[in-house]
GROMACS .gro file of N, CA, C and O in nm:
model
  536
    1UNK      N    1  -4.251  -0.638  -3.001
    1UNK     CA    2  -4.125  -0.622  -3.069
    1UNK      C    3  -4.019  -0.566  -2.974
    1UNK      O    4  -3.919  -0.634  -2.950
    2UNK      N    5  -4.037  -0.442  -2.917
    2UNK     CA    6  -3.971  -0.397  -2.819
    2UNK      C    7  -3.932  -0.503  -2.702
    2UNK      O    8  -3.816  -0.511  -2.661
    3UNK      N    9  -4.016  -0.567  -2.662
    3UNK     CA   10  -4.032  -0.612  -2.537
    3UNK      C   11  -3.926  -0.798  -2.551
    3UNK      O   12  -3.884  -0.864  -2.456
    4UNK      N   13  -3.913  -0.828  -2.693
    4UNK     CA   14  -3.834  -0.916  -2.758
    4UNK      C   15  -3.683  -0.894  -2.774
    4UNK      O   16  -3.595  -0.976  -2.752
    5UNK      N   17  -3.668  -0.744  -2.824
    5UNK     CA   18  -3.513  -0.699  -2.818
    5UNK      C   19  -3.494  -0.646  -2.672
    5UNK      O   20  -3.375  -0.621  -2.650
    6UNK      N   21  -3.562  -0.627  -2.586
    6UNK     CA   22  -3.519  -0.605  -2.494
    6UNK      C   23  -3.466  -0.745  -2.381
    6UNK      O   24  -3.378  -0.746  -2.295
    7UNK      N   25  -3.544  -0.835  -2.417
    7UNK     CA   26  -3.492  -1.017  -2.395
    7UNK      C   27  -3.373  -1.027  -2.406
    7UNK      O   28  -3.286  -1.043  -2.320
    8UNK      N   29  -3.366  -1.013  -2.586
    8UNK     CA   30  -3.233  -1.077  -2.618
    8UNK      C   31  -3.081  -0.981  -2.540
    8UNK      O   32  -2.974  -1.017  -2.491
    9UNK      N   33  -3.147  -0.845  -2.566
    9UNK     CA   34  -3.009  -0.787  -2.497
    9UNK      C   35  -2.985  -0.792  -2.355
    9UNK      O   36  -2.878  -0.762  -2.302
   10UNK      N   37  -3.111  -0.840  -2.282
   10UNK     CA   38  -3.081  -0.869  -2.131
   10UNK      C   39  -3.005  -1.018  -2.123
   10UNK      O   40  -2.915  -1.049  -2.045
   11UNK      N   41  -3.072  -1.110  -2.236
   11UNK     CA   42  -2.981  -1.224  -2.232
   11UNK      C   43  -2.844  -1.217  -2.262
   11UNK      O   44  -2.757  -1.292  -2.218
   12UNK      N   45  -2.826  -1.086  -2.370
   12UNK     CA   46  -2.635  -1.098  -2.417
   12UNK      C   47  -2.549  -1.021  -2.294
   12UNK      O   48  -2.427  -1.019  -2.279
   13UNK      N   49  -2.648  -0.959  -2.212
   13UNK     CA   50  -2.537  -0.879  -2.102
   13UNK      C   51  -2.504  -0.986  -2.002
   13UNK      O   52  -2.393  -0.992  -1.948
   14UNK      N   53  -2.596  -1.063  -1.979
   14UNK     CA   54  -2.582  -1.215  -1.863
   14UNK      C   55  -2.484  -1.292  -1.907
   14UNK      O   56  -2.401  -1.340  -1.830
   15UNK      N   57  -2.482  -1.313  -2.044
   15UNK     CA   58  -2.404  -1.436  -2.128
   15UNK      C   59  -2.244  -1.309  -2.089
   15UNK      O   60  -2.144  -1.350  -2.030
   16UNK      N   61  -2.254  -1.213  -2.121
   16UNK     CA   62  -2.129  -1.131  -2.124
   16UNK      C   63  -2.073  -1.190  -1.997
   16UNK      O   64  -1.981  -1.271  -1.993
   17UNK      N   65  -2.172  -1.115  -1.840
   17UNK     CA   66  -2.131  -1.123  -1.784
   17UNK      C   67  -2.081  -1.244  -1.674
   17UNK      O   68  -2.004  -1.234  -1.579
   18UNK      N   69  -2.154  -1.359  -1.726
   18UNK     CA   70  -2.102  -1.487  -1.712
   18UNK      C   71  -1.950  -1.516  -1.768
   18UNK      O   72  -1.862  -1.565  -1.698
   19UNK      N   73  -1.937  -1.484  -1.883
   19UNK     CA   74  -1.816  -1.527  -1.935
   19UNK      C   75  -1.688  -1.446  -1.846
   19UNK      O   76  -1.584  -1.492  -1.800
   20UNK      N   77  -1.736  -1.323  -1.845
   20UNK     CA   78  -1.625  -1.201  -1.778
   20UNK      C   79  -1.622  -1.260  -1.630
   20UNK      O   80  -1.503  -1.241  -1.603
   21UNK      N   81  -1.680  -1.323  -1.514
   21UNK     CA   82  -1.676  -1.408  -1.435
   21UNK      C   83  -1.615  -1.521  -1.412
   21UNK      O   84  -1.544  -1.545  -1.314
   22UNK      N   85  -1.644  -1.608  -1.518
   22UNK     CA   86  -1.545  -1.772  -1.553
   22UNK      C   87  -1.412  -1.741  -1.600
   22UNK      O   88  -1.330  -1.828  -1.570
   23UNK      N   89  -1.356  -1.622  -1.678
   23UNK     CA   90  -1.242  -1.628  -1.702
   23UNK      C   91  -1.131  -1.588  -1.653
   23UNK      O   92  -1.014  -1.618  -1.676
   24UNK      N   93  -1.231  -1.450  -1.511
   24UNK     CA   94  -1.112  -1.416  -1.408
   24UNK      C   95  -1.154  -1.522  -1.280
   24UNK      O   96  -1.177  -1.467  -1.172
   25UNK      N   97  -1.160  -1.604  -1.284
   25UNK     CA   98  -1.213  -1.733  -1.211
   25UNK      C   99  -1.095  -1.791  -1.215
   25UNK      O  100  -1.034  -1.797  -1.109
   26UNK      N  101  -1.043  -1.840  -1.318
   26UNK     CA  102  -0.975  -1.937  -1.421
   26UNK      C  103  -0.816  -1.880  -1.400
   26UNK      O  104  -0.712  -1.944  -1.415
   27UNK      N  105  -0.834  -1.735  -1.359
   27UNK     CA  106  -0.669  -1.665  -1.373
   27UNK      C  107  -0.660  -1.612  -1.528
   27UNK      O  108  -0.552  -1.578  -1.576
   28UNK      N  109  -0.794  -1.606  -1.610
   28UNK     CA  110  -0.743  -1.566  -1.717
   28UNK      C  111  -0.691  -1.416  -1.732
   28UNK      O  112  -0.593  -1.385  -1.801
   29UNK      N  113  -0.761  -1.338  -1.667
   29UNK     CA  114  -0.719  -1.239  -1.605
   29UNK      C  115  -0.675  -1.189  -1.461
   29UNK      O  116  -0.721  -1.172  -1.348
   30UNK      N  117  -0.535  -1.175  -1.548
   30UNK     CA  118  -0.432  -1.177  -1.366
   30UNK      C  119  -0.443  -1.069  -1.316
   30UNK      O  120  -0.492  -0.990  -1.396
   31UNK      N  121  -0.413  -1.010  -1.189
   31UNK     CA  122  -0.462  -0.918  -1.081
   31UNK      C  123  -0.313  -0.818  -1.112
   31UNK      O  124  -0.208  -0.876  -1.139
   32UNK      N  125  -0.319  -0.639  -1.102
   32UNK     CA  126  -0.171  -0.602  -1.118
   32UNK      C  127  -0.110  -0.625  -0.964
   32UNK      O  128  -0.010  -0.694  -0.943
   33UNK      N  129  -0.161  -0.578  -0.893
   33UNK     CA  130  -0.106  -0.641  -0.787
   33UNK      C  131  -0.117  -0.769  -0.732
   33UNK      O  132  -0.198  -0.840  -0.792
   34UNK      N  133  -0.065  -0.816  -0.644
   34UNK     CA  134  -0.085  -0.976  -0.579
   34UNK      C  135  -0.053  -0.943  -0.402
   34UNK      O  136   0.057  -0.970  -0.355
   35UNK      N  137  -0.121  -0.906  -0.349
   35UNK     CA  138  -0.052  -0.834  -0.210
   35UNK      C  139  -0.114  -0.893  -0.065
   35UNK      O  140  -0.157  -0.823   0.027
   36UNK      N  141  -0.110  -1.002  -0.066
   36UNK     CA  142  -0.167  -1.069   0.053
   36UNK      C  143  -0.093  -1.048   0.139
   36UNK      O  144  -0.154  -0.992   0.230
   37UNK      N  145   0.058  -1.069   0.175
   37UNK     CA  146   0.153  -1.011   0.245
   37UNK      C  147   0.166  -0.855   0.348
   37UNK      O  148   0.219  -0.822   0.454
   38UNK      N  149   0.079  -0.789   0.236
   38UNK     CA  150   0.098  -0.645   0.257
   38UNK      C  151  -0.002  -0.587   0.326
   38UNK      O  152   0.009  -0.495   0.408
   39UNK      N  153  -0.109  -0.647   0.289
   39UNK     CA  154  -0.254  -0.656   0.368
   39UNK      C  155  -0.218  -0.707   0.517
   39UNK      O  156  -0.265  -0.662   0.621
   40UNK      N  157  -0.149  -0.783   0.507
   40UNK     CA  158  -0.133  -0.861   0.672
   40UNK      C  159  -0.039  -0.755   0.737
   40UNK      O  160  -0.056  -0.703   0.847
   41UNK      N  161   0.039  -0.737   0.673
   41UNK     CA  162   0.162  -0.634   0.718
   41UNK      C  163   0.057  -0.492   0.800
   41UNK      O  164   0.047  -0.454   0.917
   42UNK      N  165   0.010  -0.457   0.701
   42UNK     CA  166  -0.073  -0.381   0.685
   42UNK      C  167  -0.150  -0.314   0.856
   42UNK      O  168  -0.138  -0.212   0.923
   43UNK      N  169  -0.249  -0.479   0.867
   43UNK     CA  170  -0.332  -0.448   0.927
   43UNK      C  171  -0.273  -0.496   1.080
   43UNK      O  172  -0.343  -0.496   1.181
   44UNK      N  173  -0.157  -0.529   1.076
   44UNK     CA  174  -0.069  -0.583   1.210
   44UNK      C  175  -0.026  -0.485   1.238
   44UNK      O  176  -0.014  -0.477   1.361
   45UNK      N  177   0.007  -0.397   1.184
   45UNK     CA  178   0.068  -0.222   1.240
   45UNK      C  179  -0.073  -0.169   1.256
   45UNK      O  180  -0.111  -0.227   1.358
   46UNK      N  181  -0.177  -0.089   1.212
   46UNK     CA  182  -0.316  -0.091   1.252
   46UNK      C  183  -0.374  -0.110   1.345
   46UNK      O  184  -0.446  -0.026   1.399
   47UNK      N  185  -0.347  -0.293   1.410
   47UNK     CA  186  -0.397  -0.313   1.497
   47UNK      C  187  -0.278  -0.315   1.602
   47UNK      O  188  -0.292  -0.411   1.678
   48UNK      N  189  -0.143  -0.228   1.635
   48UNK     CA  190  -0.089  -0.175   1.731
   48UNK      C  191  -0.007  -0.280   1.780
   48UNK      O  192   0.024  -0.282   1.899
   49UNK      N  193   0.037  -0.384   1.688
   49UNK     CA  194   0.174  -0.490   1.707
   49UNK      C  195   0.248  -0.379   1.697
   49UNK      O  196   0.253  -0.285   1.617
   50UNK      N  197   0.319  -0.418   1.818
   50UNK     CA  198   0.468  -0.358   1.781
   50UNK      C  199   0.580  -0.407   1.764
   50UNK      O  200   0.686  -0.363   1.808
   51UNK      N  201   0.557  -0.535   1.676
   51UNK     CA  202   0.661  -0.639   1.630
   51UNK      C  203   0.756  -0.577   1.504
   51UNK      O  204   0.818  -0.643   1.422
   52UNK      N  205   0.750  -0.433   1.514
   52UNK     CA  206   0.844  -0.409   1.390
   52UNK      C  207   0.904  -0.457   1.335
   52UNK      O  208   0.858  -0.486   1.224
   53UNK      N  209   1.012  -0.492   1.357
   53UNK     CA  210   1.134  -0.599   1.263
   53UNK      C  211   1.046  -0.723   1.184
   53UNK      O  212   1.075  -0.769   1.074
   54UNK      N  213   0.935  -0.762   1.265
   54UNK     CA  214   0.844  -0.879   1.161
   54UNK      C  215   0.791  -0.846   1.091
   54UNK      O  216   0.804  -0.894   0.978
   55UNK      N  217   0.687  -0.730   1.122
   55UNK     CA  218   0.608  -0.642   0.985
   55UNK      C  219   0.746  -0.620   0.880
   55UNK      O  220   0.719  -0.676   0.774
   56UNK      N  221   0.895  -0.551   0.873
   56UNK     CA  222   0.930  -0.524   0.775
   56UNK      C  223   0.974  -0.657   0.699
   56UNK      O  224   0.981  -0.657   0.576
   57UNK      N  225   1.006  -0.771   0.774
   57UNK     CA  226   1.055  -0.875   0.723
   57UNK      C  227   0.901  -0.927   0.646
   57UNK      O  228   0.920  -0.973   0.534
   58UNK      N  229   0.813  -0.925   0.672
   58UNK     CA  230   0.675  -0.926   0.592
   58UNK      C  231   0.682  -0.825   0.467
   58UNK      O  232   0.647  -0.865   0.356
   59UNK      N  233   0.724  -0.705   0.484
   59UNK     CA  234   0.689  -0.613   0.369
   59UNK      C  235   0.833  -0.654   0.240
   59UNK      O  236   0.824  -0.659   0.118
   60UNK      N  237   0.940  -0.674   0.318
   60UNK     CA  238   1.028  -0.724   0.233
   60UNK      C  239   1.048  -0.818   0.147
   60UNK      O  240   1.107  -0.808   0.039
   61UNK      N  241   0.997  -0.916   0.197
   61UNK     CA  242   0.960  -1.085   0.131
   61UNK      C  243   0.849  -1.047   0.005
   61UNK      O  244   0.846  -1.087  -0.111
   62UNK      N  245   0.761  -0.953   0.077
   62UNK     CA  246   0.633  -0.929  -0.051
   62UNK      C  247   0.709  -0.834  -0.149
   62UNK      O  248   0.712  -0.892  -0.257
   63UNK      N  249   0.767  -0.723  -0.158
   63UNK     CA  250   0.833  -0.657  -0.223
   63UNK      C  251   0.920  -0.719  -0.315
   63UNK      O  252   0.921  -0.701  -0.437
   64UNK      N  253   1.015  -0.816  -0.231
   64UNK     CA  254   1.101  -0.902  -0.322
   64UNK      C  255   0.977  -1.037  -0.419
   64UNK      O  256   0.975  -1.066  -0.538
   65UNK      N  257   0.940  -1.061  -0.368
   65UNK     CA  258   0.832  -1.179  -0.467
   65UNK      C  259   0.768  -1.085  -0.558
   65UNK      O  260   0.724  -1.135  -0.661
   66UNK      N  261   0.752  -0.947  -0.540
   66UNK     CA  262   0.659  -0.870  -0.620
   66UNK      C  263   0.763  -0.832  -0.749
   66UNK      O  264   0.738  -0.857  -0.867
   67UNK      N  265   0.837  -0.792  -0.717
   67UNK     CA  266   0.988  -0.796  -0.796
   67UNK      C  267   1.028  -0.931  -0.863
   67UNK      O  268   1.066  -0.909  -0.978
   68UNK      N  269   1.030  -0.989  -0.848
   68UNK     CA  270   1.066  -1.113  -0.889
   68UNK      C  271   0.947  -1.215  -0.999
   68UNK      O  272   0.961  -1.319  -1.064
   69UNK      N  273   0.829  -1.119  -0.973
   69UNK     CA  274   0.689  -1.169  -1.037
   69UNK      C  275   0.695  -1.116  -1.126
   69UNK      O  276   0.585  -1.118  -1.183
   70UNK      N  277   0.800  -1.041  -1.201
   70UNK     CA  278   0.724  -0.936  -1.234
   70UNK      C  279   0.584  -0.818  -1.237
   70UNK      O  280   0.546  -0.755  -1.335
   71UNK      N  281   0.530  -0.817  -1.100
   71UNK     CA  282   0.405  -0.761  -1.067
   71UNK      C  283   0.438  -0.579  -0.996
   71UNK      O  284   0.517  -0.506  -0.936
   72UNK      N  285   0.320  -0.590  -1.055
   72UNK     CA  286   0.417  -0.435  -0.975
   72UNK      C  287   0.353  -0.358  -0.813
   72UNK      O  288   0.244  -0.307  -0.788
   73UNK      N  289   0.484  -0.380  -0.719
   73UNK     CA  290   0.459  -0.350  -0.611
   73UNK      C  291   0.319  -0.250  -0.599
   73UNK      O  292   0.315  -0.141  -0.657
   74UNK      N  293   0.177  -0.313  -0.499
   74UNK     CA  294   0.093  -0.199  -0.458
   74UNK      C  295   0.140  -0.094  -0.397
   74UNK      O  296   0.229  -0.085  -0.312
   75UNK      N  297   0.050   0.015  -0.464
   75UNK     CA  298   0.068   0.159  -0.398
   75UNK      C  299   0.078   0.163  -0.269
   75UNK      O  300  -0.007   0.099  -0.208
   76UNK      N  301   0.181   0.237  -0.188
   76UNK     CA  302   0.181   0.247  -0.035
   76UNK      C  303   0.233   0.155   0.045
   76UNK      O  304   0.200   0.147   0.163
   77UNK      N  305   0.318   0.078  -0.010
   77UNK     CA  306   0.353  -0.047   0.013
   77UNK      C  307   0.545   0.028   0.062
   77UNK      O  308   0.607   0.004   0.166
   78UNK      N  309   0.589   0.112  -0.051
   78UNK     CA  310   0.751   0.146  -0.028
   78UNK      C  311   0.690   0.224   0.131
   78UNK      O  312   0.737   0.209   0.244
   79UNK      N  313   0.575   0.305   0.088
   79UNK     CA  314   0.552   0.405   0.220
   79UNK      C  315   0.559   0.342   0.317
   79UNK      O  316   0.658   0.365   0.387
   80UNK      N  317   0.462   0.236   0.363
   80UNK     CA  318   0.468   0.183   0.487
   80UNK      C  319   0.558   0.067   0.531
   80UNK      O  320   0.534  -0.001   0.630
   81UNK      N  321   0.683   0.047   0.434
   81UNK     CA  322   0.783   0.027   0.500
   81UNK      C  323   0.882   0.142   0.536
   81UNK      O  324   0.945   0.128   0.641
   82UNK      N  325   0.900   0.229   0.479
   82UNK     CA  326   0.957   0.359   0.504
   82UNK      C  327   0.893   0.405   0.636
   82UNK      O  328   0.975   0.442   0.720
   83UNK      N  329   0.793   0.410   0.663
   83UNK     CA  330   0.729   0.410   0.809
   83UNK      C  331   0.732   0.350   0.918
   83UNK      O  332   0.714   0.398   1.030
   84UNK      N  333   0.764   0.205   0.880
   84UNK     CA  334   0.803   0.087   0.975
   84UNK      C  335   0.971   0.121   1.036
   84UNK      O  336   1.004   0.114   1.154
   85UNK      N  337   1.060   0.159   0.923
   85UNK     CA  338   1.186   0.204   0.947
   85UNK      C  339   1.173   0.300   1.062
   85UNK      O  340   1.213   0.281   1.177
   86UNK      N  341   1.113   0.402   1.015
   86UNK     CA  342   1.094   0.562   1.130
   86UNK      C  343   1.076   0.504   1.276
   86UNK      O  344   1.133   0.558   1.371
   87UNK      N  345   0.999   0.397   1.290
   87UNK     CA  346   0.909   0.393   1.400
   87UNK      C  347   1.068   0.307   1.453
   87UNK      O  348   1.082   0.315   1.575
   88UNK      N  349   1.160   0.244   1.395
   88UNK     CA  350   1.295   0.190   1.498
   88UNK      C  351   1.376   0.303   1.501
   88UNK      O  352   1.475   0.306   1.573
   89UNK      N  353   1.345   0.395   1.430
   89UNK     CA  354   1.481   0.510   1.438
   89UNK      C  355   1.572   0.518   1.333
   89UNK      O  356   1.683   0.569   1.351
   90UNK      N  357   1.531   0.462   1.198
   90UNK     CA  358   1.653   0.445   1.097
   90UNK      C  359   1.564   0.508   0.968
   90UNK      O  360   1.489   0.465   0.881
   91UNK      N  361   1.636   0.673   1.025
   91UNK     CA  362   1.583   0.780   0.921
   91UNK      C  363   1.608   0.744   0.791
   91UNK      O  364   1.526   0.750   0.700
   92UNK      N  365   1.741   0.702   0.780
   92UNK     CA  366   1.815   0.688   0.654
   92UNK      C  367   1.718   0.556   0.537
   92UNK      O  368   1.676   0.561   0.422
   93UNK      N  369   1.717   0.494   0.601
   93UNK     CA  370   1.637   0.389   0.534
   93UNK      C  371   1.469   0.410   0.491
   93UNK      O  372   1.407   0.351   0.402
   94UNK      N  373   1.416   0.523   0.595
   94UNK     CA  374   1.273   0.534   0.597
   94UNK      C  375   1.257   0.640   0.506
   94UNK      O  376   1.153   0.671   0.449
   95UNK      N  377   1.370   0.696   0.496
   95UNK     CA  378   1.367   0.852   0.351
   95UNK      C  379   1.384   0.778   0.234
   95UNK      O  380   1.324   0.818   0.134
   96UNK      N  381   1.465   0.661   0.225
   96UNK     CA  382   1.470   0.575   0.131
   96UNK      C  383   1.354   0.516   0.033
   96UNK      O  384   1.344   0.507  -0.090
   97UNK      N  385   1.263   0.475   0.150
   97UNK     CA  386   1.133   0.390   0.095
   97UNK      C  387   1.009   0.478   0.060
   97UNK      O  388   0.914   0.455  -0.016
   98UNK      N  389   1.047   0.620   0.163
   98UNK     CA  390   0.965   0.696   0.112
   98UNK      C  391   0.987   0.738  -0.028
   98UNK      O  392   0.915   0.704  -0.122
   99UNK      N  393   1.088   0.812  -0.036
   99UNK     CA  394   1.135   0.887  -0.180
   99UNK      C  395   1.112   0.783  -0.308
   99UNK      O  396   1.090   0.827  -0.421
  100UNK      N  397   1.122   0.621  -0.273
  100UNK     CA  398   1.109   0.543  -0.368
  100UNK      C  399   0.968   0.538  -0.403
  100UNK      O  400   0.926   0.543  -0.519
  101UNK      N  401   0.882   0.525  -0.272
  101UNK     CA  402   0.701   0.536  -0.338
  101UNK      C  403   0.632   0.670  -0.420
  101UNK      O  404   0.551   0.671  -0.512
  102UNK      N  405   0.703   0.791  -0.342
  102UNK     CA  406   0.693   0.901  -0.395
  102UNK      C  407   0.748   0.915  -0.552
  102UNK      O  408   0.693   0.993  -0.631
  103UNK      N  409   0.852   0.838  -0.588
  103UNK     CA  410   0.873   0.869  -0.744
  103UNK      C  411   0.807   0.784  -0.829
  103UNK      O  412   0.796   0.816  -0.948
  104UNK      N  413   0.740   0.634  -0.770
  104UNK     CA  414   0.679   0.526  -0.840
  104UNK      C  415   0.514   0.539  -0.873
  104UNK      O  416   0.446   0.494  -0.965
  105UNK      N  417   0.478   0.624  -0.749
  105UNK     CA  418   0.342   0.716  -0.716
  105UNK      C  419   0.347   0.816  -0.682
  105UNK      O  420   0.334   0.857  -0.566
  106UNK      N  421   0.378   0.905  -0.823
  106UNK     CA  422   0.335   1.076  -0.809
  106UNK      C  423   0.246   1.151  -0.700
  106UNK      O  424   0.264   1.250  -0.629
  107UNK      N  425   0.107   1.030  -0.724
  107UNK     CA  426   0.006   1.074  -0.689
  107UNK      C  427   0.014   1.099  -0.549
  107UNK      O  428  -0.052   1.189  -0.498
  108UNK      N  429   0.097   1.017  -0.474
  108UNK     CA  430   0.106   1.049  -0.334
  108UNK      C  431   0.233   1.127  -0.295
  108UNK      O  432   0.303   1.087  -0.202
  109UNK      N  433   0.258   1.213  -0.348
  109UNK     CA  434   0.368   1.287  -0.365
  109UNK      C  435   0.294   1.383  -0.235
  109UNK      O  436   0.392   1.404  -0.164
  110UNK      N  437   0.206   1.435  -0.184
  110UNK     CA  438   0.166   1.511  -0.104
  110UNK      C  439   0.202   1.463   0.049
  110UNK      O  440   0.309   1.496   0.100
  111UNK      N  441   0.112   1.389   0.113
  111UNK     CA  442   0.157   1.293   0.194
  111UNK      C  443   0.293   1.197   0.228
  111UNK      O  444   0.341   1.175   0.339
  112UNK      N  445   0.336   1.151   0.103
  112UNK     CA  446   0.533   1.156   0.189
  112UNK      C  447   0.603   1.277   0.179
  112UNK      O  448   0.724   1.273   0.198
  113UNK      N  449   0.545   1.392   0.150
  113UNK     CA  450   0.610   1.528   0.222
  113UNK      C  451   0.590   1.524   0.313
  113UNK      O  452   0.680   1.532   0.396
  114UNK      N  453   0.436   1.505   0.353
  114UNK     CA  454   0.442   1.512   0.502
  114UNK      C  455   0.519   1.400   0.620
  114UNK      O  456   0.574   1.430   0.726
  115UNK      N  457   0.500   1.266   0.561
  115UNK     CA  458   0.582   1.222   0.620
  115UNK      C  459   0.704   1.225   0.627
  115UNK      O  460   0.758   1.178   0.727
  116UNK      N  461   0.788   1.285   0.518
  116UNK     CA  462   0.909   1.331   0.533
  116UNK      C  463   0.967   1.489   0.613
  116UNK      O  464   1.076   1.542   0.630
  117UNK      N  465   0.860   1.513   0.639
  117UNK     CA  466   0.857   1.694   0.679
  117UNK      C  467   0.833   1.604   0.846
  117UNK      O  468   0.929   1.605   0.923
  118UNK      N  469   0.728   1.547   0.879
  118UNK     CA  470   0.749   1.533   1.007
  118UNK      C  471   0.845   1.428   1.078
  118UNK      O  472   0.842   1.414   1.200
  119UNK      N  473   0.927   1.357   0.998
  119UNK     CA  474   1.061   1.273   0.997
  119UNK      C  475   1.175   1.401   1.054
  119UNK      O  476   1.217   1.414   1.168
  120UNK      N  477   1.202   1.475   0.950
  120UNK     CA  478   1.279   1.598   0.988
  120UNK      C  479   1.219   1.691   1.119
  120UNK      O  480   1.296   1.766   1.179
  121UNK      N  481   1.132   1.684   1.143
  121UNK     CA  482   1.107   1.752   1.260
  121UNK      C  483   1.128   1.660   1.392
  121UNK      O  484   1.175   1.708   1.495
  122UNK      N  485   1.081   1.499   1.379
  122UNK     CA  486   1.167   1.434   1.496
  122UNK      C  487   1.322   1.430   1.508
  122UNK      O  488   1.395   1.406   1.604
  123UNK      N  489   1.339   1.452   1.421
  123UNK     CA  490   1.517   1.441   1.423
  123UNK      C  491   1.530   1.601   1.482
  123UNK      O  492   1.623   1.594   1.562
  124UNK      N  493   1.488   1.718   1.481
  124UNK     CA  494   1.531   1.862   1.502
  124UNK      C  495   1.473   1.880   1.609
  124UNK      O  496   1.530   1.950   1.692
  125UNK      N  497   1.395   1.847   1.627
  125UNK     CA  498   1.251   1.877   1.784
  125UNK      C  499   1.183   1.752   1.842
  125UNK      O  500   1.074   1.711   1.801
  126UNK      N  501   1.223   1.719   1.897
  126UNK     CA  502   1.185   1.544   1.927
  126UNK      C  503   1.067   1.586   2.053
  126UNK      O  504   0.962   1.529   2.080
  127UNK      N  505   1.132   1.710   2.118
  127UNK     CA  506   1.049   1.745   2.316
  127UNK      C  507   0.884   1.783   2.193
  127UNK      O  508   0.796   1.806   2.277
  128UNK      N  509   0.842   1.792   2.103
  128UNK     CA  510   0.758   1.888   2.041
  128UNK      C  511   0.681   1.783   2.024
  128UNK      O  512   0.564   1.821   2.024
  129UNK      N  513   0.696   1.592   1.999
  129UNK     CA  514   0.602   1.509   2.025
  129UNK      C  515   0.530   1.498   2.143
  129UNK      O  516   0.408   1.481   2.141
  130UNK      N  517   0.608   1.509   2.267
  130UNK     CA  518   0.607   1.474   2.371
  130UNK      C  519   0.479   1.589   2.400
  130UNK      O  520   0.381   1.542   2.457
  131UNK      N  521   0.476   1.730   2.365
  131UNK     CA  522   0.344   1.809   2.410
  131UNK      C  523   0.195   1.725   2.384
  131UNK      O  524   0.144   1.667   2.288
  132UNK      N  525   0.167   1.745   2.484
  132UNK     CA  526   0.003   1.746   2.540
  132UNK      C  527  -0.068   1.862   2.552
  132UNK      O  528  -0.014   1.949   2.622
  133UNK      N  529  -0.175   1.889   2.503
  133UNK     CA  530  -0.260   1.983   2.547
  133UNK      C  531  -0.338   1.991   2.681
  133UNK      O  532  -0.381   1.890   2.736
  134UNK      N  533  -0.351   2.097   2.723
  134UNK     CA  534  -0.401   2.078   2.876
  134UNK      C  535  -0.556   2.080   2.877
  134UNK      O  536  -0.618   2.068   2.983
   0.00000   0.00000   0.00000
């Protein structure tokens, strides 16, 4: 008896999980993000391109299609264009993208302090990167 209901409910979790398979297969269930763009962006700064102006023209295009999808921009996405900005020198724009991820994601409210705390310290103390330890 046991060994019968234990069949059928191994068969209804397979049948479940078949169906839950075929239907995000299908697009029946759509993804909140869509970020192939950002991933590339991503891993091209990572791996030490220093094609800046292309990574942001990458993060921009995805931002604007993400906008336009109605989808909602992935987490870390305003950040690391706000980061891409810093790295040409255009504070103004990189406090921008920060402060925008920071209000859209609370959660990383810790970390763009810091990147905003050490933004303000290249602009006030720039010789203070330049130290090496001996």
């Amino acid at each position: 008896m046991i060994r019968r209901s234990f069949k059928v409910m191994l068969l209804a979790v397979i049948g479940a999980s078949y169906l839950c398979a075929c239907s995000s297969s299908r697009g029946i269930v759509s993804p909140v993000y869509d970020a192939p763009n950002y991933t590339v962006a991503t891993l091209a700064y990572y791996n030490g391109q220093k094609d800046y102006q292309e990574q942001i023209k990458t993060m921009t295009d995805y931002i604007e299609s993400a906008e336009k999808s109605d989808k909602k921009v992935a987490p870390g996405a305003y950040a690391h264009l706000g980061i891409l900005y810093s790295k040409l020198g255009q504070s103004d724009k990189a406090k921008l993208y920060l402060e925008k991820e920071k209000r859209l994601y609370p959660e990383s409210t810790k970390l763009i302090d810091f990147y905003l705390n050490k933004e303000q310290m290249v602009k006030e103390k720039p010789d203070l990167l330049k130290w090496q330890p001996r």
